[in-house]
mmCIF file of C-alpha atoms and ligand atoms in Angstrom:
data_model
loop_
_atom_site.group_PDB
_atom_site.id
_atom_site.type_symbol
_atom_site.label_atom_id
_atom_site.label_comp_id
_atom_site.label_asym_id
_atom_site.label_seq_id
_atom_site.Cartn_x
_atom_site.Cartn_y
_atom_site.Cartn_z
ATOM 1 C CA MET A 1 55.779 53.858 77.201
ATOM 2 C CA THR A 2 59.137 54.706 75.676
ATOM 3 C CA GLU A 3 61.154 53.063 78.464
ATOM 4 C CA THR A 4 63.359 50.151 77.365
ATOM 5 C CA TYR A 5 65.712 47.632 78.943
ATOM 6 C CA GLU A 6 68.975 46.570 77.306
ATOM 7 C CA LEU A 7 69.566 42.854 76.827
ATOM 8 C CA SER A 8 73.055 41.397 77.335
ATOM 9 C CA ASN A 9 73.655 41.390 73.562
ATOM 10 C CA GLY A 10 72.827 45.117 73.266
ATOM 11 C CA VAL A 11 69.301 44.686 71.853
ATOM 12 C CA ARG A 12 66.794 47.103 73.422
ATOM 13 C CA ILE A 13 63.442 45.737 74.556
ATOM 14 C CA PRO A 14 60.394 47.909 75.425
ATOM 15 C CA ALA A 15 59.785 47.735 79.187
ATOM 16 C CA LEU A 16 56.117 46.729 78.808
ATOM 17 C CA GLY A 17 54.816 43.952 76.580
ATOM 18 C CA LEU A 18 51.275 42.875 75.709
ATOM 19 C CA GLY A 19 50.536 39.199 76.471
ATOM 20 C CA THR A 20 48.305 37.440 73.959
ATOM 21 C CA TRP A 21 47.668 34.006 75.528
ATOM 22 C CA LEU A 22 44.003 32.949 75.199
ATOM 23 C CA ILE A 23 43.227 35.599 72.573
ATOM 24 C CA ASP A 24 41.830 33.904 69.448
ATOM 25 C CA ASP A 25 43.639 34.262 66.181
ATOM 26 C CA ALA A 26 40.569 36.004 64.726
ATOM 27 C CA ALA A 27 40.406 38.516 67.605
ATOM 28 C CA VAL A 28 44.071 39.248 68.134
ATOM 29 C CA GLU A 29 44.546 41.577 65.177
ATOM 30 C CA ALA A 30 42.089 44.143 66.605
ATOM 31 C CA VAL A 31 43.554 43.746 70.101
ATOM 32 C CA VAL A 32 47.043 44.468 68.786
ATOM 33 C CA ALA A 33 45.775 47.478 66.820
ATOM 34 C CA THR A 34 44.237 48.907 70.021
ATOM 35 C CA ALA A 35 47.479 48.256 71.898
ATOM 36 C CA LEU A 36 49.617 49.957 69.241
ATOM 37 C CA ASP A 37 47.292 52.993 69.386
ATOM 38 C CA ALA A 38 47.772 53.045 73.161
ATOM 39 C CA GLY A 39 51.551 53.111 72.687
ATOM 40 C CA TYR A 40 52.571 49.460 73.174
ATOM 41 C CA ARG A 41 55.502 48.435 71.000
ATOM 42 C CA HIS A 42 56.143 44.916 72.363
ATOM 43 C CA LEU A 43 53.964 41.837 71.787
ATOM 44 C CA ASP A 44 54.284 38.366 73.301
ATOM 45 C CA THR A 45 52.904 35.303 71.529
ATOM 46 C CA ALA A 46 53.825 31.611 71.229
ATOM 47 C CA GLN A 47 53.462 28.716 68.840
ATOM 48 C CA ALA A 48 51.194 27.145 71.469
ATOM 49 C CA TYR A 49 48.774 30.109 71.530
ATOM 50 C CA GLY A 50 47.496 29.455 68.012
ATOM 51 C CA ASN A 51 47.490 33.185 67.220
ATOM 52 C CA GLU A 52 50.909 33.771 65.634
ATOM 53 C CA ALA A 53 49.232 34.318 62.248
ATOM 54 C CA GLY A 54 46.938 37.023 63.638
ATOM 55 C CA VAL A 55 49.774 38.745 65.483
ATOM 56 C CA GLY A 56 51.822 38.657 62.280
ATOM 57 C CA ARG A 57 48.940 40.148 60.277
ATOM 58 C CA ALA A 58 48.558 42.934 62.823
ATOM 59 C CA VAL A 59 52.286 43.711 62.650
ATOM 60 C CA ARG A 60 52.342 43.719 58.856
ATOM 61 C CA ARG A 61 49.287 46.008 58.656
ATOM 62 C CA ALA A 62 50.421 48.366 61.428
ATOM 63 C CA ALA A 63 51.186 52.003 60.701
ATOM 64 C CA VAL A 64 54.111 51.664 63.116
ATOM 65 C CA PRO A 65 57.321 50.671 61.267
ATOM 66 C CA ARG A 66 58.453 47.093 61.876
ATOM 67 C CA GLU A 67 61.776 48.187 63.363
ATOM 68 C CA GLU A 68 59.945 50.090 66.125
ATOM 69 C CA LEU A 69 58.139 46.916 67.214
ATOM 70 C CA PHE A 70 59.461 44.089 69.378
ATOM 71 C CA ILE A 71 57.875 40.713 68.638
ATOM 72 C CA THR A 72 58.415 37.633 70.801
ATOM 73 C CA THR A 73 57.288 34.096 70.122
ATOM 74 C CA LYS A 74 58.070 30.799 71.819
ATOM 75 C CA LEU A 75 59.255 27.468 70.529
ATOM 76 C CA ALA A 76 56.717 24.813 71.531
ATOM 77 C CA ALA A 77 57.716 23.052 74.752
ATOM 78 C CA GLU A 78 57.554 19.653 73.038
ATOM 79 C CA ARG A 79 60.302 20.480 70.467
ATOM 80 C CA LYS A 80 63.428 18.947 72.031
ATOM 81 C CA ASP A 81 65.193 17.853 68.853
ATOM 82 C CA TYR A 82 67.495 20.043 66.694
ATOM 83 C CA ALA A 83 65.851 19.348 63.324
ATOM 84 C CA GLU A 84 62.324 19.703 64.701
ATOM 85 C CA ALA A 85 63.200 22.895 66.545
ATOM 86 C CA SER A 86 64.890 24.439 63.489
ATOM 87 C CA ALA A 87 61.869 23.638 61.324
ATOM 88 C CA ALA A 88 59.522 25.078 63.975
ATOM 89 C CA ILE A 89 61.503 28.342 64.122
ATOM 90 C CA ASP A 90 61.220 28.711 60.342
ATOM 91 C CA ARG A 91 57.511 27.852 60.543
ATOM 92 C CA SER A 92 56.877 30.707 63.023
ATOM 93 C CA LEU A 93 58.526 33.173 60.631
ATOM 94 C CA GLU A 94 56.462 31.806 57.774
ATOM 95 C CA VAL A 95 53.141 31.765 59.704
ATOM 96 C CA MET A 96 53.728 35.306 60.953
ATOM 97 C CA GLY A 97 54.900 36.516 57.538
ATOM 98 C CA LEU A 98 57.930 38.230 59.055
ATOM 99 C CA ASP A 99 61.594 38.268 58.003
ATOM 100 C CA TYR A 100 62.874 38.157 61.572
ATOM 101 C CA LEU A 101 61.650 37.992 65.142
ATOM 102 C CA ASP A 102 63.006 40.101 67.979
ATOM 103 C CA LEU A 103 62.993 37.311 70.544
ATOM 104 C CA MET A 104 62.278 33.598 70.623
ATOM 105 C CA LEU A 105 62.141 31.536 73.809
ATOM 106 C CA ILE A 106 62.067 27.831 74.617
ATOM 107 C CA HIS A 107 58.563 27.791 76.120
ATOM 108 C CA SER A 108 59.314 25.348 78.934
ATOM 109 C CA PRO A 109 62.185 23.042 79.880
ATOM 110 C CA GLU A 110 59.721 20.158 80.039
ATOM 111 C CA PRO A 111 56.979 19.302 77.530
ATOM 112 C CA TRP A 112 53.685 20.451 79.133
ATOM 113 C CA ALA A 113 52.484 16.890 79.735
ATOM 114 C CA ASP A 114 55.575 16.315 81.871
ATOM 115 C CA PHE A 115 55.885 19.771 83.529
ATOM 116 C CA ARG A 116 58.098 19.704 86.668
ATOM 117 C CA SER A 117 58.197 15.912 86.629
ATOM 118 C CA GLY A 118 61.800 15.932 87.816
ATOM 119 C CA ASN A 119 63.109 15.082 84.332
ATOM 120 C CA HIS A 120 64.949 18.213 83.172
ATOM 121 C CA TYR A 121 65.329 17.179 79.499
ATOM 122 C CA PHE A 122 68.896 18.501 79.559
ATOM 123 C CA GLU A 123 69.885 16.951 76.196
ATOM 124 C CA GLY A 124 66.661 17.990 74.494
ATOM 125 C CA ASN A 125 66.938 21.562 75.740
ATOM 126 C CA LEU A 126 70.514 21.783 74.464
ATOM 127 C CA ALA A 127 69.343 20.556 71.061
ATOM 128 C CA ALA A 128 66.545 23.172 70.997
ATOM 129 C CA TRP A 129 68.987 25.819 72.241
ATOM 130 C CA ARG A 130 71.457 25.035 69.429
ATOM 131 C CA ALA A 131 68.624 25.565 66.937
ATOM 132 C CA LEU A 132 67.892 28.984 68.491
ATOM 133 C CA GLU A 133 71.607 29.882 68.543
ATOM 134 C CA ASP A 134 71.950 28.997 64.866
ATOM 135 C CA ALA A 135 68.809 30.952 63.924
ATOM 136 C CA GLN A 136 70.152 33.954 65.818
ATOM 137 C CA ALA A 137 73.510 33.668 64.039
ATOM 138 C CA ALA A 138 71.620 33.491 60.728
ATOM 139 C CA GLY A 139 69.849 36.797 61.509
ATOM 140 C CA LYS A 140 66.383 35.274 61.933
ATOM 141 C CA LEU A 141 66.174 36.125 65.666
ATOM 142 C CA ARG A 142 67.629 39.267 67.275
ATOM 143 C CA ALA A 143 67.582 37.763 70.761
ATOM 144 C CA ILE A 144 67.038 34.299 72.225
ATOM 145 C CA GLY A 145 66.008 33.053 75.621
ATOM 146 C CA VAL A 146 64.030 30.604 77.693
ATOM 147 C CA SER A 147 60.862 30.448 79.754
ATOM 148 C CA ASN A 148 59.925 28.612 82.941
ATOM 149 C CA PHE A 149 63.604 27.679 83.382
ATOM 150 C CA GLU A 150 64.787 27.038 86.928
ATOM 151 C CA PRO A 151 68.452 27.483 87.957
ATOM 152 C CA ALA A 152 69.332 23.846 87.116
ATOM 153 C CA ASP A 153 67.855 24.233 83.624
ATOM 154 C CA LEU A 154 69.753 27.488 83.081
ATOM 155 C CA GLN A 155 72.995 26.010 84.401
ATOM 156 C CA ASN A 156 72.772 23.282 81.761
ATOM 157 C CA ILE A 157 72.655 25.949 79.030
ATOM 158 C CA LEU A 158 75.416 28.019 80.667
ATOM 159 C CA ASP A 159 77.662 24.940 80.905
ATOM 160 C CA HIS A 160 77.115 23.587 77.397
ATOM 161 C CA GLY A 161 75.646 26.341 75.189
ATOM 162 C CA ARG A 162 77.489 28.921 73.081
ATOM 163 C CA VAL A 163 75.174 31.838 73.958
ATOM 164 C CA VAL A 164 73.956 32.865 77.425
ATOM 165 C CA PRO A 165 70.150 33.245 77.278
ATOM 166 C CA GLN A 166 69.212 36.906 76.998
ATOM 167 C CA VAL A 167 65.819 36.414 78.699
ATOM 168 C CA ASN A 168 64.058 34.049 81.116
ATOM 169 C CA GLN A 169 60.263 34.496 81.156
ATOM 170 C CA VAL A 170 58.693 33.184 84.369
ATOM 171 C CA LEU A 171 55.565 33.403 86.520
ATOM 172 C CA ALA A 172 56.119 36.446 88.767
ATOM 173 C CA HIS A 173 53.616 38.755 90.408
ATOM 174 C CA ILE A 174 52.749 40.355 93.753
ATOM 175 C CA GLY A 175 52.165 37.323 95.973
ATOM 176 C CA ASN A 176 54.338 34.890 94.022
ATOM 177 C CA LEU A 177 57.894 35.975 93.254
ATOM 178 C CA PRO A 178 60.422 33.227 92.402
ATOM 179 C CA GLN A 179 63.286 34.966 94.210
ATOM 180 C CA ASP A 180 65.811 32.160 93.532
ATOM 181 C CA VAL A 181 65.231 32.362 89.768
ATOM 182 C CA ILE A 182 65.213 36.181 89.752
ATOM 183 C CA ALA A 183 68.547 36.234 91.626
ATOM 184 C CA PHE A 184 70.093 33.586 89.344
ATOM 185 C CA ASP A 185 68.988 35.495 86.231
ATOM 186 C CA ALA A 186 70.408 38.781 87.571
ATOM 187 C CA GLU A 187 73.725 37.136 88.450
ATOM 188 C CA HIS A 188 74.094 35.937 84.844
ATOM 189 C CA GLY A 189 72.901 39.078 83.034
ATOM 190 C CA ILE A 190 69.617 37.432 82.018
ATOM 191 C CA LEU A 191 66.551 39.731 81.931
ATOM 192 C CA THR A 192 63.611 38.259 83.854
ATOM 193 C CA GLU A 193 60.281 38.775 82.140
ATOM 194 C CA ALA A 194 57.226 38.440 84.399
ATOM 195 C CA TYR A 195 54.304 36.578 82.915
ATOM 196 C CA SER A 196 50.842 36.735 84.491
ATOM 197 C CA PRO A 197 51.775 39.972 86.305
ATOM 198 C CA VAL A 198 48.102 40.309 87.352
ATOM 199 C CA ALA A 199 48.097 36.664 88.546
ATOM 200 C CA HIS A 200 45.933 35.718 85.551
ATOM 201 C CA GLY A 201 43.229 37.927 87.124
ATOM 202 C CA ALA A 202 43.319 36.158 90.509
ATOM 203 C CA MET A 203 44.813 39.246 92.174
ATOM 204 C CA LEU A 204 42.069 41.680 91.236
ATOM 205 C CA ALA A 205 39.878 40.972 94.272
ATOM 206 C CA ASN A 206 42.703 40.831 96.839
ATOM 207 C CA PRO A 207 41.715 43.352 99.567
ATOM 208 C CA GLN A 208 45.279 44.075 100.702
ATOM 209 C CA ILE A 209 46.458 44.912 97.169
ATOM 210 C CA ARG A 210 43.260 46.841 96.419
ATOM 211 C CA ALA A 211 43.883 49.040 99.457
ATOM 212 C CA VAL A 212 47.387 49.975 98.259
ATOM 213 C CA ALA A 213 46.132 50.611 94.697
ATOM 214 C CA ALA A 214 43.350 52.857 96.043
ATOM 215 C CA ARG A 215 45.896 54.995 97.901
ATOM 216 C CA TYR A 216 47.719 55.643 94.608
ATOM 217 C CA GLY A 217 44.449 56.180 92.747
ATOM 218 C CA VAL A 218 45.288 53.401 90.262
ATOM 219 C CA SER A 219 43.752 50.034 89.382
ATOM 220 C CA VAL A 220 45.102 46.819 90.903
ATOM 221 C CA ALA A 221 46.419 45.840 87.453
ATOM 222 C CA ARG A 222 48.373 49.079 87.058
ATOM 223 C CA LEU A 223 49.838 48.754 90.550
ATOM 224 C CA ALA A 224 50.815 45.153 89.821
ATOM 225 C CA ILE A 225 52.483 46.029 86.517
ATOM 226 C CA ARG A 226 54.380 49.019 87.896
ATOM 227 C CA PHE A 227 55.503 46.882 90.866
ATOM 228 C CA ILE A 228 57.129 44.433 88.447
ATOM 229 C CA GLN A 229 58.925 47.241 86.584
ATOM 230 C CA GLN A 230 60.234 48.735 89.821
ATOM 231 C CA LEU A 231 61.756 45.329 90.647
ATOM 232 C CA GLY A 232 63.687 45.623 87.362
ATOM 233 C CA LEU A 233 61.608 42.874 85.730
ATOM 234 C CA LEU A 234 59.637 43.211 82.495
ATOM 235 C CA PRO A 235 55.840 42.810 82.835
ATOM 236 C CA LEU A 236 53.743 41.109 80.142
ATOM 237 C CA PRO A 237 50.112 41.819 81.087
ATOM 238 C CA LYS A 238 47.430 40.314 78.891
ATOM 239 C CA ALA A 239 44.297 42.316 78.225
ATOM 240 C CA GLN A 240 41.803 42.225 75.422
ATOM 241 C CA THR A 241 39.275 44.693 76.830
ATOM 242 C CA PRO A 242 40.225 48.045 75.240
ATOM 243 C CA ALA A 243 39.831 49.942 78.547
ATOM 244 C CA HIS A 244 42.182 47.447 80.259
ATOM 245 C CA ILE A 245 44.734 47.685 77.454
ATOM 246 C CA ARG A 246 44.833 51.469 77.831
ATOM 247 C CA ASP A 247 44.751 51.401 81.649
ATOM 248 C CA ASN A 248 47.770 49.090 81.795
ATOM 249 C CA ALA A 249 49.834 51.486 79.684
ATOM 250 C CA GLU A 250 49.501 54.312 82.260
ATOM 251 C CA LEU A 251 52.614 53.597 84.291
ATOM 252 C CA ASP A 252 53.823 57.099 84.997
ATOM 253 C CA PHE A 253 53.763 56.835 88.802
ATOM 254 C CA THR A 254 56.160 55.545 91.440
ATOM 255 C CA ILE A 255 55.404 53.109 94.248
ATOM 256 C CA ALA A 256 57.156 54.257 97.447
ATOM 257 C CA ASP A 257 59.857 51.992 98.899
ATOM 258 C CA ALA A 258 57.769 51.148 101.977
ATOM 259 C CA ASP A 259 54.878 49.992 99.766
ATOM 260 C CA MET A 260 57.266 48.028 97.518
ATOM 261 C CA ASP A 261 58.511 46.239 100.662
ATOM 262 C CA ALA A 262 54.971 45.545 101.891
ATOM 263 C CA LEU A 263 53.863 44.230 98.481
ATOM 264 C CA THR A 264 56.982 42.051 98.191
ATOM 265 C CA VAL A 265 56.155 40.045 101.332
ATOM 266 C CA ILE A 266 52.530 39.283 100.398
ATOM 267 C CA HIS A 267 52.067 35.580 99.597
ATOM 268 C CA PHE A 268 49.262 34.093 97.583
ATOM 269 C CA ALA A 269 49.179 31.717 94.641
ATOM 270 C CA ASP A 270 45.571 30.599 94.393
ATOM 271 C CA TYR A 271 44.566 30.601 90.753
ATOM 272 C CA GLY A 272 41.181 28.952 91.330
ATOM 273 C CA GLU A 273 40.029 26.787 88.463
ATOM 274 C CA ASP A 274 43.058 27.886 86.404
ATOM 275 C CA SER A 275 45.300 25.892 88.777
ATOM 276 C CA ALA A 276 44.750 23.062 86.295
ATOM 277 C CA PHE A 277 47.169 24.798 83.887
ATOM 278 C CA PRO A 278 50.708 23.422 84.402
ATOM 279 C CA VAL A 279 52.163 26.900 85.040
ATOM 280 C CA TYR A 280 49.780 27.498 87.970
ATOM 281 C CA SER A 281 49.983 23.994 89.385
ATOM 282 C CA GLY A 282 52.459 25.117 92.042
ATOM 283 C CA LYS A 283 54.875 22.326 91.125
ATOM 284 C CA ARG A 284 58.517 23.276 91.684
ATOM 285 C CA ASP A 285 61.463 20.880 91.805
HETATM 286 N N1 NAP B 301 55.755 31.562 79.239
HETATM 287 C C1 NAP B 301 54.689 31.018 79.776
HETATM 288 O O1 NAP B 301 54.650 29.808 80.096
HETATM 289 C C2 NAP B 301 53.501 31.888 80.027
HETATM 290 C C3 NAP B 301 52.448 31.421 80.863
HETATM 291 C C4 NAP B 301 51.372 32.280 81.111
HETATM 292 C C5 NAP B 301 51.337 33.552 80.520
HETATM 293 N N2 NAP B 301 52.352 33.954 79.690
HETATM 294 C C6 NAP B 301 52.356 35.302 79.024
HETATM 295 O O2 NAP B 301 51.994 36.312 79.964
HETATM 296 C C7 NAP B 301 50.821 36.989 79.512
HETATM 297 C C8 NAP B 301 49.975 37.461 80.676
HETATM 298 O O3 NAP B 301 49.586 36.417 81.517
HETATM 299 P P1 NAP B 301 48.068 35.983 81.749
HETATM 300 O O4 NAP B 301 47.344 36.129 80.478
HETATM 301 O O5 NAP B 301 48.118 34.662 82.380
HETATM 302 O O6 NAP B 301 47.510 36.918 82.888
HETATM 303 P P2 NAP B 301 47.577 38.422 83.428
HETATM 304 O O7 NAP B 301 48.135 39.375 82.472
HETATM 305 O O8 NAP B 301 48.183 38.310 84.774
HETATM 306 O O9 NAP B 301 45.988 38.694 83.629
HETATM 307 C C9 NAP B 301 45.108 38.756 82.558
HETATM 308 C C10 NAP B 301 43.701 38.967 83.101
HETATM 309 O O10 NAP B 301 43.646 40.209 83.806
HETATM 310 C C11 NAP B 301 42.629 41.017 83.233
HETATM 311 N N3 NAP B 301 43.096 42.400 83.248
HETATM 312 C C12 NAP B 301 44.206 42.893 82.648
HETATM 313 N N4 NAP B 301 44.314 44.219 82.859
HETATM 314 C C13 NAP B 301 43.251 44.577 83.608
HETATM 315 C C14 NAP B 301 42.785 45.823 84.124
HETATM 316 N N5 NAP B 301 43.484 46.945 83.905
HETATM 317 N N6 NAP B 301 41.659 45.822 84.858
HETATM 318 C C15 NAP B 301 40.969 44.678 85.086
HETATM 319 N N7 NAP B 301 41.344 43.482 84.615
HETATM 320 C C16 NAP B 301 42.477 43.427 83.870
HETATM 321 C C17 NAP B 301 42.441 40.513 81.809
HETATM 322 O O11 NAP B 301 41.141 40.835 81.350
HETATM 323 P P3 NAP B 301 40.761 41.075 79.795
HETATM 324 O O12 NAP B 301 41.595 40.177 78.946
HETATM 325 O O13 NAP B 301 39.311 40.765 79.756
HETATM 326 O O14 NAP B 301 41.011 42.521 79.474
HETATM 327 C C18 NAP B 301 42.670 39.013 82.013
HETATM 328 O O15 NAP B 301 41.491 38.410 82.517
HETATM 329 C C19 NAP B 301 50.156 35.941 78.619
HETATM 330 O O16 NAP B 301 49.164 36.504 77.781
HETATM 331 C C20 NAP B 301 51.322 35.373 77.898
HETATM 332 O O17 NAP B 301 51.744 36.263 76.868
HETATM 333 C C21 NAP B 301 53.427 33.146 79.447
#
């Protein structure tokens, strides 16, 4: 639980983060408290999750000093204008009651209603990126990055931005690894964070993955999270069941190379009824 990665600007980021999507604002404070007890030091929220206030409360009330915690939020995907983005960054700080955030990401290159429409919103993303760059320069954000960005979206920032994104947070799990994005990120010193490392739960019943997990004597979730770390990516599992939160923090085992290879070539991306969410819609340019 003490393992960290170093971002390109020298900031250290704990190698496991707790996802908080779909956890109510009223419930998230207790979930975070359980996670901090279990050793987590990295939390992932977003303006769109509606629980920034609860995450902020949990951080302010924690026994763990603020500087030992790593807090990420995300600029709403619809903010593609400099003034709006700047105001939204300040609003996150205010809602969370924090002086600074460790990382803020542009949540998606496209507004959700237009996800992967083919319109890359290049101008709008540059405007939002400038707002993040300025907030970082002002000391409000220790690191800045993007989420759901494909190589063309990243290239736009590399060509016209002042700062290379420190992070790209994307959908990545056993069965669905965006190898082109992972390779592009690595080539440019951008850390890839893996969201939905347990496939939003869709992986739990997979017989092939269950068989490998059983051989290691670990749960499917633990295997899936450790797999992501061994790829050099940063997993962000969400759990609100205390036993799951604790289980997912037990990562002191190594998956053998042959099993890593076998898990890497599995393909599945069936998210059932959750396929209605843009991120699981399977749309790629
Ligand atoms: N940037 C983006 O666009 C984006 C999109 C999606 C997600 N994310 C981030 O990534 C985080 C994780 O993604 P996710 O919430 O989609 O899915 P996930 O972490 O892949 O899966 C969460 C599901 O797995 C269950 N689970 C977790 N650990 C388990 C265990 N040890 N045993 C059994 N079941 C377990 C959880 O149950 P319980 O909750 O009941 O414990 C929950 O139902 C999000 O919370 C969010 O922070 C970002």
